[in-house]
Amino acid sequence: MSELITGGCLCGAVRYQADAPPQSMGVCQCERCQRQSGSAFLIATVFARQAVTVTGQLTTFSASDESGSALHRHFCPQCGSAVMITLDRYPDIRSMMGGTLDDKSWLKPDFSLWTSNAQPWLTLPDTVRLHDEYPDGLVS
Ligand SMILES: [Zn+2]
Ligand SMILES: [Zn+2]
């Protein structure tokens, strides 16, 4: 992992950088993350809020998470790429979408949320801790 972590959306209008390594990496297989990603799961690379700088304009879709507090999905209005998630419940973190990283060679999600909603064809490696839903106390 290089000193400065960089990433951006598909069209390049939105770029970001992080000056500290992520605190955690996980995937979410909940219904909403499957819809937003258009895939089987979303990869969350969780950074301290102050480590991340975003340049360019993001559009935000906000909805309540399962706890009833707001979860904000920030995406590029030009190309639609999901770039970042922020949560009212955990204001000190930013989850950057793993697929938007420039260098994905160090990505290694070690937990999965909402395996109860997993697509049946998908088997995650043994190194990934599985959670049926969203465990209390887990910040992601
Ligand atoms: Zn874009
Ligand atoms: Zn989710």
PDB file of N, CA, C and O in Angstrom, residues 26-106:
ATOM      1  N   GLY A  26     -14.598  -4.350   4.619  1.00  0.00           N
ATOM      2  CA  GLY A  26     -15.600  -5.404   4.670  1.00  0.00           C
ATOM      3  C   GLY A  26     -16.526  -5.321   3.477  1.00  0.00           C
ATOM      4  O   GLY A  26     -16.459  -4.374   2.683  1.00  0.00           O
ATOM      5  N   VAL A  27     -17.362  -6.325   3.347  1.00  0.00           N
ATOM      6  CA  VAL A  27     -18.366  -6.281   2.291  1.00  0.00           C
ATOM      7  C   VAL A  27     -19.749  -6.277   2.937  1.00  0.00           C
ATOM      8  O   VAL A  27     -19.928  -6.782   4.042  1.00  0.00           O
ATOM      9  N   CYS A  28     -20.712  -5.695   2.248  1.00  0.00           N
ATOM     10  CA  CYS A  28     -22.100  -5.722   2.721  1.00  0.00           C
ATOM     11  C   CYS A  28     -22.971  -6.321   1.637  1.00  0.00           C
ATOM     12  O   CYS A  28     -22.946  -5.874   0.489  1.00  0.00           O
ATOM     13  N   GLN A  29     -23.730  -7.341   2.040  1.00  0.00           N
ATOM     14  CA  GLN A  29     -24.592  -8.042   1.092  1.00  0.00           C
ATOM     15  C   GLN A  29     -26.068  -7.710   1.326  1.00  0.00           C
ATOM     16  O   GLN A  29     -26.943  -8.448   0.898  1.00  0.00           O
ATOM     17  N   CYS A  30     -26.339  -6.609   2.022  1.00  0.00           N
ATOM     18  CA  CYS A  30     -27.742  -6.274   2.286  1.00  0.00           C
ATOM     19  C   CYS A  30     -28.448  -5.915   0.977  1.00  0.00           C
ATOM     20  O   CYS A  30     -27.819  -5.619  -0.041  1.00  0.00           O
ATOM     21  N   GLU A  31     -29.757  -5.935   1.028  1.00  0.00           N
ATOM     22  CA  GLU A  31     -30.578  -5.666  -0.149  1.00  0.00           C
ATOM     23  C   GLU A  31     -30.226  -4.315  -0.786  1.00  0.00           C
ATOM     24  O   GLU A  31     -30.079  -4.189  -1.999  1.00  0.00           O
ATOM     25  N   ARG A  32     -30.055  -3.308   0.047  1.00  0.00           N
ATOM     26  CA  ARG A  32     -29.813  -1.964  -0.474  1.00  0.00           C
ATOM     27  C   ARG A  32     -28.438  -1.860  -1.141  1.00  0.00           C
ATOM     28  O   ARG A  32     -28.302  -1.242  -2.200  1.00  0.00           O
ATOM     29  N   CYS A  33     -27.447  -2.473  -0.521  1.00  0.00           N
ATOM     30  CA  CYS A  33     -26.101  -2.413  -1.114  1.00  0.00           C
ATOM     31  C   CYS A  33     -26.046  -3.216  -2.414  1.00  0.00           C
ATOM     32  O   CYS A  33     -25.317  -2.848  -3.335  1.00  0.00           O
ATOM     33  N   GLN A  34     -26.800  -4.305  -2.494  1.00  0.00           N
ATOM     34  CA  GLN A  34     -26.848  -5.036  -3.765  1.00  0.00           C
ATOM     35  C   GLN A  34     -27.471  -4.175  -4.851  1.00  0.00           C
ATOM     36  O   GLN A  34     -27.009  -4.137  -5.990  1.00  0.00           O
ATOM     37  N   ARG A  35     -28.527  -3.483  -4.504  1.00  0.00           N
ATOM     38  CA  ARG A  35     -29.176  -2.621  -5.513  1.00  0.00           C
ATOM     39  C   ARG A  35     -28.270  -1.479  -5.931  1.00  0.00           C
ATOM     40  O   ARG A  35     -28.132  -1.176  -7.123  1.00  0.00           O
ATOM     41  N   GLN A  36     -27.651  -0.832  -4.944  1.00  0.00           N
ATOM     42  CA  GLN A  36     -26.824   0.317  -5.307  1.00  0.00           C
ATOM     43  C   GLN A  36     -25.624  -0.104  -6.140  1.00  0.00           C
ATOM     44  O   GLN A  36     -25.238   0.584  -7.085  1.00  0.00           O
ATOM     45  N   SER A  37     -25.011  -1.218  -5.785  1.00  0.00           N
ATOM     46  CA  SER A  37     -23.810  -1.650  -6.507  1.00  0.00           C
ATOM     47  C   SER A  37     -24.175  -2.366  -7.803  1.00  0.00           C
ATOM     48  O   SER A  37     -23.335  -2.519  -8.689  1.00  0.00           O
ATOM     49  N   GLY A  38     -25.408  -2.823  -7.911  1.00  0.00           N
ATOM     50  CA  GLY A  38     -25.804  -3.613  -9.068  1.00  0.00           C
ATOM     51  C   GLY A  38     -25.095  -4.943  -9.098  1.00  0.00           C
ATOM     52  O   GLY A  38     -24.922  -5.550 -10.154  1.00  0.00           O
ATOM     53  N   SER A  39     -24.681  -5.415  -7.925  1.00  0.00           N
ATOM     54  CA  SER A  39     -23.834  -6.597  -7.855  1.00  0.00           C
ATOM     55  C   SER A  39     -24.225  -7.438  -6.646  1.00  0.00           C
ATOM     56  O   SER A  39     -25.310  -7.284  -6.103  1.00  0.00           O
ATOM     57  N   ALA A  40     -23.350  -8.347  -6.242  1.00  0.00           N
ATOM     58  CA  ALA A  40     -23.675  -9.229  -5.123  1.00  0.00           C
ATOM     59  C   ALA A  40     -23.383  -8.590  -3.775  1.00  0.00           C
ATOM     60  O   ALA A  40     -23.928  -9.001  -2.758  1.00  0.00           O
ATOM     61  N   PHE A  41     -22.493  -7.616  -3.771  1.00  0.00           N
ATOM     62  CA  PHE A  41     -22.161  -6.937  -2.515  1.00  0.00           C
ATOM     63  C   PHE A  41     -21.438  -5.639  -2.829  1.00  0.00           C
ATOM     64  O   PHE A  41     -21.033  -5.392  -3.965  1.00  0.00           O
ATOM     65  N   LEU A  42     -21.305  -4.855  -1.807  1.00  0.00           N
ATOM     66  CA  LEU A  42     -20.564  -3.608  -1.891  1.00  0.00           C
ATOM     67  C   LEU A  42     -19.322  -3.767  -1.004  1.00  0.00           C
ATOM     68  O   LEU A  42     -19.388  -4.401   0.038  1.00  0.00           O
ATOM     69  N   ILE A  43     -18.193  -3.234  -1.441  1.00  0.00           N
ATOM     70  CA  ILE A  43     -16.960  -3.308  -0.649  1.00  0.00           C
ATOM     71  C   ILE A  43     -16.758  -1.968   0.043  1.00  0.00           C
ATOM     72  O   ILE A  43     -16.656  -0.933  -0.622  1.00  0.00           O
ATOM     73  N   ALA A  44     -16.730  -1.998   1.363  1.00  0.00           N
ATOM     74  CA  ALA A  44     -16.521  -0.775   2.135  1.00  0.00           C
ATOM     75  C   ALA A  44     -15.097  -0.746   2.674  1.00  0.00           C
ATOM     76  O   ALA A  44     -14.678  -1.658   3.378  1.00  0.00           O
ATOM     77  N   THR A  45     -14.363   0.282   2.307  1.00  0.00           N
ATOM     78  CA  THR A  45     -13.016   0.513   2.834  1.00  0.00           C
ATOM     79  C   THR A  45     -13.155   1.699   3.775  1.00  0.00           C
ATOM     80  O   THR A  45     -13.396   2.816   3.339  1.00  0.00           O
ATOM     81  N   VAL A  46     -13.046   1.430   5.066  1.00  0.00           N
ATOM     82  CA  VAL A  46     -13.455   2.404   6.080  1.00  0.00           C
ATOM     83  C   VAL A  46     -12.257   3.210   6.574  1.00  0.00           C
ATOM     84  O   VAL A  46     -11.306   2.651   7.123  1.00  0.00           O
ATOM     85  N   PHE A  47     -12.328   4.525   6.358  1.00  0.00           N
ATOM     86  CA  PHE A  47     -11.270   5.438   6.774  1.00  0.00           C
ATOM     87  C   PHE A  47     -11.779   6.386   7.854  1.00  0.00           C
ATOM     88  O   PHE A  47     -12.985   6.676   7.928  1.00  0.00           O
ATOM     89  N   ALA A  48     -10.843   6.927   8.629  1.00  0.00           N
ATOM     90  CA  ALA A  48     -11.180   8.042   9.509  1.00  0.00           C
ATOM     91  C   ALA A  48     -11.619   9.210   8.624  1.00  0.00           C
ATOM     92  O   ALA A  48     -11.027   9.455   7.567  1.00  0.00           O
ATOM     93  N   ARG A  49     -12.625   9.911   9.091  1.00  0.00           N
ATOM     94  CA  ARG A  49     -13.180  10.998   8.291  1.00  0.00           C
ATOM     95  C   ARG A  49     -12.117  12.003   7.851  1.00  0.00           C
ATOM     96  O   ARG A  49     -12.063  12.403   6.690  1.00  0.00           O
ATOM     97  N   GLN A  50     -11.260  12.381   8.778  1.00  0.00           N
ATOM     98  CA  GLN A  50     -10.283  13.437   8.467  1.00  0.00           C
ATOM     99  C   GLN A  50      -9.168  12.964   7.542  1.00  0.00           C
ATOM    100  O   GLN A  50      -8.422  13.773   7.009  1.00  0.00           O
ATOM    101  N   ALA A  51      -9.066  11.652   7.319  1.00  0.00           N
ATOM    102  CA  ALA A  51      -8.014  11.137   6.430  1.00  0.00           C
ATOM    103  C   ALA A  51      -8.377  11.316   4.959  1.00  0.00           C
ATOM    104  O   ALA A  51      -7.508  11.287   4.097  1.00  0.00           O
ATOM    105  N   VAL A  52      -9.661  11.499   4.683  1.00  0.00           N
ATOM    106  CA  VAL A  52     -10.137  11.464   3.293  1.00  0.00           C
ATOM    107  C   VAL A  52     -10.442  12.866   2.770  1.00  0.00           C
ATOM    108  O   VAL A  52     -11.118  13.656   3.435  1.00  0.00           O
ATOM    109  N   THR A  53      -9.937  13.164   1.579  1.00  0.00           N
ATOM    110  CA  THR A  53     -10.272  14.402   0.878  1.00  0.00           C
ATOM    111  C   THR A  53     -10.893  14.045  -0.469  1.00  0.00           C
ATOM    112  O   THR A  53     -10.313  13.282  -1.236  1.00  0.00           O
ATOM    113  N   VAL A  54     -12.072  14.591  -0.724  1.00  0.00           N
ATOM    114  CA  VAL A  54     -12.768  14.328  -1.988  1.00  0.00           C
ATOM    115  C   VAL A  54     -12.731  15.585  -2.833  1.00  0.00           C
ATOM    116  O   VAL A  54     -12.976  16.687  -2.336  1.00  0.00           O
ATOM    117  N   THR A  55     -12.417  15.431  -4.117  1.00  0.00           N
ATOM    118  CA  THR A  55     -12.512  16.560  -5.037  1.00  0.00           C
ATOM    119  C   THR A  55     -13.533  16.218  -6.120  1.00  0.00           C
ATOM    120  O   THR A  55     -13.640  15.060  -6.541  1.00  0.00           O
ATOM    121  N   GLY A  56     -14.284  17.221  -6.561  1.00  0.00           N
ATOM    122  CA  GLY A  56     -15.355  16.984  -7.515  1.00  0.00           C
ATOM    123  C   GLY A  56     -16.685  16.901  -6.793  1.00  0.00           C
ATOM    124  O   GLY A  56     -16.737  16.851  -5.565  1.00  0.00           O
ATOM    125  N   GLN A  57     -17.751  16.899  -7.562  1.00  0.00           N
ATOM    126  CA  GLN A  57     -19.097  16.988  -7.004  1.00  0.00           C
ATOM    127  C   GLN A  57     -19.737  15.615  -6.867  1.00  0.00           C
ATOM    128  O   GLN A  57     -19.816  14.874  -7.848  1.00  0.00           O
ATOM    129  N   LEU A  58     -20.178  15.295  -5.674  1.00  0.00           N
ATOM    130  CA  LEU A  58     -20.926  14.057  -5.461  1.00  0.00           C
ATOM    131  C   LEU A  58     -22.395  14.379  -5.259  1.00  0.00           C
ATOM    132  O   LEU A  58     -22.734  15.421  -4.698  1.00  0.00           O
ATOM    133  N   THR A  59     -23.262  13.512  -5.719  1.00  0.00           N
ATOM    134  CA  THR A  59     -24.689  13.610  -5.424  1.00  0.00           C
ATOM    135  C   THR A  59     -24.998  12.562  -4.361  1.00  0.00           C
ATOM    136  O   THR A  59     -24.347  11.526  -4.301  1.00  0.00           O
ATOM    137  N   THR A  60     -25.978  12.853  -3.511  1.00  0.00           N
ATOM    138  CA  THR A  60     -26.218  12.005  -2.347  1.00  0.00           C
ATOM    139  C   THR A  60     -27.637  11.460  -2.326  1.00  0.00           C
ATOM    140  O   THR A  60     -28.596  12.207  -2.532  1.00  0.00           O
ATOM    141  N   PHE A  61     -27.740  10.179  -2.104  1.00  0.00           N
ATOM    142  CA  PHE A  61     -29.027   9.558  -1.820  1.00  0.00           C
ATOM    143  C   PHE A  61     -29.011   9.129  -0.365  1.00  0.00           C
ATOM    144  O   PHE A  61     -28.146   8.360   0.052  1.00  0.00           O
ATOM    145  N   SER A  62     -29.972   9.651   0.407  1.00  0.00           N
ATOM    146  CA  SER A  62     -30.011   9.349   1.832  1.00  0.00           C
ATOM    147  C   SER A  62     -31.236   8.525   2.174  1.00  0.00           C
ATOM    148  O   SER A  62     -32.329   8.771   1.662  1.00  0.00           O
ATOM    149  N   ALA A  63     -31.049   7.533   3.027  1.00  0.00           N
ATOM    150  CA  ALA A  63     -32.172   6.720   3.510  1.00  0.00           C
ATOM    151  C   ALA A  63     -31.798   6.215   4.889  1.00  0.00           C
ATOM    152  O   ALA A  63     -30.621   6.210   5.266  1.00  0.00           O
ATOM    153  N   SER A  64     -32.794   5.778   5.633  1.00  0.00           N
ATOM    154  CA  SER A  64     -32.530   5.246   6.968  1.00  0.00           C
ATOM    155  C   SER A  64     -31.866   3.885   6.859  1.00  0.00           C
ATOM    156  O   SER A  64     -32.211   3.077   5.997  1.00  0.00           O
ATOM    157  N   ASP A  65     -30.911   3.637   7.740  1.00  0.00           N
ATOM    158  CA  ASP A  65     -30.375   2.282   7.831  1.00  0.00           C
ATOM    159  C   ASP A  65     -31.255   1.485   8.782  1.00  0.00           C
ATOM    160  O   ASP A  65     -32.278   1.976   9.274  1.00  0.00           O
ATOM    161  N   GLU A  66     -30.847   0.241   9.069  1.00  0.00           N
ATOM    162  CA  GLU A  66     -31.717  -0.629   9.870  1.00  0.00           C
ATOM    163  C   GLU A  66     -31.897  -0.112  11.298  1.00  0.00           C
ATOM    164  O   GLU A  66     -32.836  -0.490  11.987  1.00  0.00           O
ATOM    165  N   SER A  67     -31.008   0.777  11.744  1.00  0.00           N
ATOM    166  CA  SER A  67     -31.147   1.322  13.098  1.00  0.00           C
ATOM    167  C   SER A  67     -32.046   2.556  13.115  1.00  0.00           C
ATOM    168  O   SER A  67     -32.371   3.091  14.169  1.00  0.00           O
ATOM    169  N   GLY A  68     -32.437   3.030  11.928  1.00  0.00           N
ATOM    170  CA  GLY A  68     -33.311   4.196  11.857  1.00  0.00           C
ATOM    171  C   GLY A  68     -32.568   5.508  11.687  1.00  0.00           C
ATOM    172  O   GLY A  68     -33.189   6.551  11.541  1.00  0.00           O
ATOM    173  N   SER A  69     -31.241   5.483  11.709  1.00  0.00           N
ATOM    174  CA  SER A  69     -30.515   6.735  11.463  1.00  0.00           C
ATOM    175  C   SER A  69     -30.109   6.790   9.987  1.00  0.00           C
ATOM    176  O   SER A  69     -30.115   5.778   9.290  1.00  0.00           O
ATOM    177  N   ALA A  70     -29.750   7.985   9.532  1.00  0.00           N
ATOM    178  CA  ALA A  70     -29.570   8.173   8.089  1.00  0.00           C
ATOM    179  C   ALA A  70     -28.231   7.624   7.601  1.00  0.00           C
ATOM    180  O   ALA A  70     -27.198   7.782   8.254  1.00  0.00           O
ATOM    181  N   LEU A  71     -28.292   6.989   6.463  1.00  0.00           N
ATOM    182  CA  LEU A  71     -27.102   6.500   5.756  1.00  0.00           C
ATOM    183  C   LEU A  71     -27.096   7.190   4.398  1.00  0.00           C
ATOM    184  O   LEU A  71     -28.100   7.181   3.686  1.00  0.00           O
ATOM    185  N   HIS A  72     -25.979   7.820   4.078  1.00  0.00           N
ATOM    186  CA  HIS A  72     -25.889   8.633   2.874  1.00  0.00           C
ATOM    187  C   HIS A  72     -24.994   7.942   1.853  1.00  0.00           C
ATOM    188  O   HIS A  72     -23.840   7.640   2.140  1.00  0.00           O
ATOM    189  N   ARG A  73     -25.546   7.713   0.676  1.00  0.00           N
ATOM    190  CA  ARG A  73     -24.783   7.084  -0.406  1.00  0.00           C
ATOM    191  C   ARG A  73     -24.412   8.167  -1.406  1.00  0.00           C
ATOM    192  O   ARG A  73     -25.279   8.756  -2.048  1.00  0.00           O
ATOM    193  N   HIS A  74     -23.119   8.427  -1.522  1.00  0.00           N
ATOM    194  CA  HIS A  74     -22.626   9.518  -2.362  1.00  0.00           C
ATOM    195  C   HIS A  74     -22.120   8.932  -3.679  1.00  0.00           C
ATOM    196  O   HIS A  74     -21.280   8.030  -3.672  1.00  0.00           O
ATOM    197  N   PHE A  75     -22.606   9.465  -4.769  1.00  0.00           N
ATOM    198  CA  PHE A  75     -22.239   8.914  -6.081  1.00  0.00           C
ATOM    199  C   PHE A  75     -21.970  10.035  -7.080  1.00  0.00           C
ATOM    200  O   PHE A  75     -22.388  11.175  -6.895  1.00  0.00           O
ATOM    201  N   CYS A  76     -21.281   9.679  -8.157  1.00  0.00           N
ATOM    202  CA  CYS A  76     -20.974  10.666  -9.192  1.00  0.00           C
ATOM    203  C   CYS A  76     -22.215  10.892 -10.044  1.00  0.00           C
ATOM    204  O   CYS A  76     -22.754   9.944 -10.615  1.00  0.00           O
ATOM    205  N   PRO A  77     -22.683  12.146 -10.171  1.00  0.00           N
ATOM    206  CA  PRO A  77     -23.888  12.413 -10.963  1.00  0.00           C
ATOM    207  C   PRO A  77     -23.664  12.223 -12.461  1.00  0.00           C
ATOM    208  O   PRO A  77     -24.621  12.095 -13.220  1.00  0.00           O
ATOM    209  N   GLN A  78     -22.423  12.196 -12.897  1.00  0.00           N
ATOM    210  CA  GLN A  78     -22.152  12.049 -14.334  1.00  0.00           C
ATOM    211  C   GLN A  78     -22.103  10.592 -14.776  1.00  0.00           C
ATOM    212  O   GLN A  78     -22.627  10.241 -15.825  1.00  0.00           O
ATOM    213  N   CYS A  79     -21.441   9.756 -13.997  1.00  0.00           N
ATOM    214  CA  CYS A  79     -21.281   8.363 -14.429  1.00  0.00           C
ATOM    215  C   CYS A  79     -21.990   7.377 -13.521  1.00  0.00           C
ATOM    216  O   CYS A  79     -22.079   6.187 -13.836  1.00  0.00           O
ATOM    217  N   GLY A  80     -22.505   7.837 -12.384  1.00  0.00           N
ATOM    218  CA  GLY A  80     -23.285   6.964 -11.508  1.00  0.00           C
ATOM    219  C   GLY A  80     -22.479   6.083 -10.576  1.00  0.00           C
ATOM    220  O   GLY A  80     -23.047   5.311  -9.810  1.00  0.00           O
ATOM    221  N   SER A  81     -21.158   6.196 -10.623  1.00  0.00           N
ATOM    222  CA  SER A  81     -20.345   5.333  -9.755  1.00  0.00           C
ATOM    223  C   SER A  81     -20.629   5.613  -8.279  1.00  0.00           C
ATOM    224  O   SER A  81     -20.646   6.767  -7.850  1.00  0.00           O
ATOM    225  N   ALA A  82     -20.811   4.545  -7.508  1.00  0.00           N
ATOM    226  CA  ALA A  82     -20.900   4.668  -6.053  1.00  0.00           C
ATOM    227  C   ALA A  82     -19.499   4.920  -5.532  1.00  0.00           C
ATOM    228  O   ALA A  82     -18.579   4.158  -5.831  1.00  0.00           O
ATOM    229  N   VAL A  83     -19.317   6.013  -4.796  1.00  0.00           N
ATOM    230  CA  VAL A  83     -17.977   6.404  -4.366  1.00  0.00           C
ATOM    231  C   VAL A  83     -17.799   6.296  -2.852  1.00  0.00           C
ATOM    232  O   VAL A  83     -16.785   5.823  -2.370  1.00  0.00           O
ATOM    233  N   MET A  84     -18.827   6.720  -2.087  1.00  0.00           N
ATOM    234  CA  MET A  84     -18.617   6.860  -0.640  1.00  0.00           C
ATOM    235  C   MET A  84     -19.943   6.680   0.091  1.00  0.00           C
ATOM    236  O   MET A  84     -20.999   7.039  -0.430  1.00  0.00           O
ATOM    237  N   ILE A  85     -19.848   6.136   1.302  1.00  0.00           N
ATOM    238  CA  ILE A  85     -20.999   6.087   2.204  1.00  0.00           C
ATOM    239  C   ILE A  85     -20.608   6.802   3.492  1.00  0.00           C
ATOM    240  O   ILE A  85     -19.505   6.604   4.003  1.00  0.00           O
ATOM    241  N   THR A  86     -21.510   7.645   3.989  1.00  0.00           N
ATOM    242  CA  THR A  86     -21.344   8.217   5.323  1.00  0.00           C
ATOM    243  C   THR A  86     -22.602   7.912   6.118  1.00  0.00           C
ATOM    244  O   THR A  86     -23.685   7.711   5.553  1.00  0.00           O
ATOM    245  N   LEU A  87     -22.429   7.829   7.446  1.00  0.00           N
ATOM    246  CA  LEU A  87     -23.528   7.426   8.322  1.00  0.00           C
ATOM    247  C   LEU A  87     -23.667   8.434   9.456  1.00  0.00           C
ATOM    248  O   LEU A  87     -22.670   8.766  10.101  1.00  0.00           O
ATOM    249  N   ASP A  88     -24.891   8.866   9.716  1.00  0.00           N
ATOM    250  CA  ASP A  88     -25.121   9.758  10.855  1.00  0.00           C
ATOM    251  C   ASP A  88     -24.720   9.091  12.163  1.00  0.00           C
ATOM    252  O   ASP A  88     -24.249   9.731  13.095  1.00  0.00           O
ATOM    253  N   ARG A  89     -24.907   7.768  12.198  1.00  0.00           N
ATOM    254  CA  ARG A  89     -24.623   6.999  13.404  1.00  0.00           C
ATOM    255  C   ARG A  89     -23.128   7.003  13.729  1.00  0.00           C
ATOM    256  O   ARG A  89     -22.732   6.938  14.865  1.00  0.00           O
ATOM    257  N   TYR A  90     -22.292   7.038  12.707  1.00  0.00           N
ATOM    258  CA  TYR A  90     -20.833   6.996  12.892  1.00  0.00           C
ATOM    259  C   TYR A  90     -20.207   8.151  12.115  1.00  0.00           C
ATOM    260  O   TYR A  90     -19.633   7.972  11.042  1.00  0.00           O
ATOM    261  N   PRO A  91     -20.344   9.374  12.641  1.00  0.00           N
ATOM    262  CA  PRO A  91     -19.919  10.560  11.882  1.00  0.00           C
ATOM    263  C   PRO A  91     -18.408  10.647  11.658  1.00  0.00           C
ATOM    264  O   PRO A  91     -17.972  11.435  10.818  1.00  0.00           O
ATOM    265  N   ASP A  92     -17.620   9.853  12.354  1.00  0.00           N
ATOM    266  CA  ASP A  92     -16.168   9.986  12.256  1.00  0.00           C
ATOM    267  C   ASP A  92     -15.527   9.106  11.190  1.00  0.00           C
ATOM    268  O   ASP A  92     -14.308   9.040  11.092  1.00  0.00           O
ATOM    269  N   ILE A  93     -16.355   8.424  10.418  1.00  0.00           N
ATOM    270  CA  ILE A  93     -15.771   7.568   9.379  1.00  0.00           C
ATOM    271  C   ILE A  93     -16.368   7.879   8.006  1.00  0.00           C
ATOM    272  O   ILE A  93     -17.458   8.444   7.892  1.00  0.00           O
ATOM    273  N   ARG A  94     -15.600   7.493   6.996  1.00  0.00           N
ATOM    274  CA  ARG A  94     -16.097   7.514   5.619  1.00  0.00           C
ATOM    275  C   ARG A  94     -15.789   6.159   5.014  1.00  0.00           C
ATOM    276  O   ARG A  94     -14.646   5.699   5.080  1.00  0.00           O
ATOM    277  N   SER A  95     -16.789   5.542   4.425  1.00  0.00           N
ATOM    278  CA  SER A  95     -16.581   4.271   3.740  1.00  0.00           C
ATOM    279  C   SER A  95     -16.405   4.548   2.261  1.00  0.00           C
ATOM    280  O   SER A  95     -17.331   5.018   1.597  1.00  0.00           O
ATOM    281  N   MET A  96     -15.226   4.269   1.755  1.00  0.00           N
ATOM    282  CA  MET A  96     -14.966   4.449   0.334  1.00  0.00           C
ATOM    283  C   MET A  96     -15.185   3.101  -0.357  1.00  0.00           C
ATOM    284  O   MET A  96     -14.769   2.046   0.149  1.00  0.00           O
ATOM    285  N   MET A  97     -15.847   3.125  -1.509  1.00  0.00           N
ATOM    286  CA  MET A  97     -16.198   1.889  -2.195  1.00  0.00           C
ATOM    287  C   MET A  97     -14.940   1.255  -2.801  1.00  0.00           C
ATOM    288  O   MET A  97     -14.222   1.903  -3.577  1.00  0.00           O
ATOM    289  N   GLY A  98     -14.708  -0.004  -2.447  1.00  0.00           N
ATOM    290  CA  GLY A  98     -13.460  -0.665  -2.820  1.00  0.00           C
ATOM    291  C   GLY A  98     -13.166  -0.659  -4.308  1.00  0.00           C
ATOM    292  O   GLY A  98     -12.011  -0.539  -4.724  1.00  0.00           O
ATOM    293  N   GLY A  99     -14.207  -0.760  -5.116  1.00  0.00           N
ATOM    294  CA  GLY A  99     -14.002  -0.796  -6.560  1.00  0.00           C
ATOM    295  C   GLY A  99     -13.538   0.509  -7.154  1.00  0.00           C
ATOM    296  O   GLY A  99     -13.120   0.556  -8.317  1.00  0.00           O
ATOM    297  N   THR A 100     -13.583   1.595  -6.380  1.00  0.00           N
ATOM    298  CA  THR A 100     -13.151   2.900  -6.901  1.00  0.00           C
ATOM    299  C   THR A 100     -11.687   3.195  -6.586  1.00  0.00           C
ATOM    300  O   THR A 100     -11.176   4.242  -6.984  1.00  0.00           O
ATOM    301  N   LEU A 101     -11.032   2.317  -5.858  1.00  0.00           N
ATOM    302  CA  LEU A 101      -9.617   2.543  -5.539  1.00  0.00           C
ATOM    303  C   LEU A 101      -8.761   2.397  -6.798  1.00  0.00           C
ATOM    304  O   LEU A 101      -9.038   1.547  -7.651  1.00  0.00           O
ATOM    305  N   ASP A 102      -7.727   3.211  -6.916  1.00  0.00           N
ATOM    306  CA  ASP A 102      -6.813   3.081  -8.060  1.00  0.00           C
ATOM    307  C   ASP A 102      -5.998   1.792  -7.942  1.00  0.00           C
ATOM    308  O   ASP A 102      -5.806   1.084  -8.919  1.00  0.00           O
ATOM    309  N   ASP A 103      -5.507   1.521  -6.743  1.00  0.00           N
ATOM    310  CA  ASP A 103      -4.712   0.315  -6.501  1.00  0.00           C
ATOM    311  C   ASP A 103      -5.538  -0.621  -5.618  1.00  0.00           C
ATOM    312  O   ASP A 103      -5.744  -0.351  -4.442  1.00  0.00           O
ATOM    313  N   LYS A 104      -6.018  -1.694  -6.215  1.00  0.00           N
ATOM    314  CA  LYS A 104      -6.860  -2.630  -5.454  1.00  0.00           C
ATOM    315  C   LYS A 104      -6.066  -3.847  -4.981  1.00  0.00           C
ATOM    316  O   LYS A 104      -6.625  -4.775  -4.425  1.00  0.00           O
ATOM    317  N   SER A 105      -4.751  -3.807  -5.178  1.00  0.00           N
ATOM    318  CA  SER A 105      -3.947  -5.002  -4.894  1.00  0.00           C
ATOM    319  C   SER A 105      -3.898  -5.325  -3.407  1.00  0.00           C
ATOM    320  O   SER A 105      -3.685  -6.469  -3.030  1.00  0.00           O
ATOM    321  N   TRP A 106      -4.106  -4.334  -2.541  1.00  0.00           N
ATOM    322  CA  TRP A 106      -4.020  -4.574  -1.097  1.00  0.00           C
ATOM    323  C   TRP A 106      -5.388  -4.786  -0.444  1.00  0.00           C
ATOM    324  O   TRP A 106      -5.482  -5.005   0.754  1.00  0.00           O
TER     325      TRP A 106
END
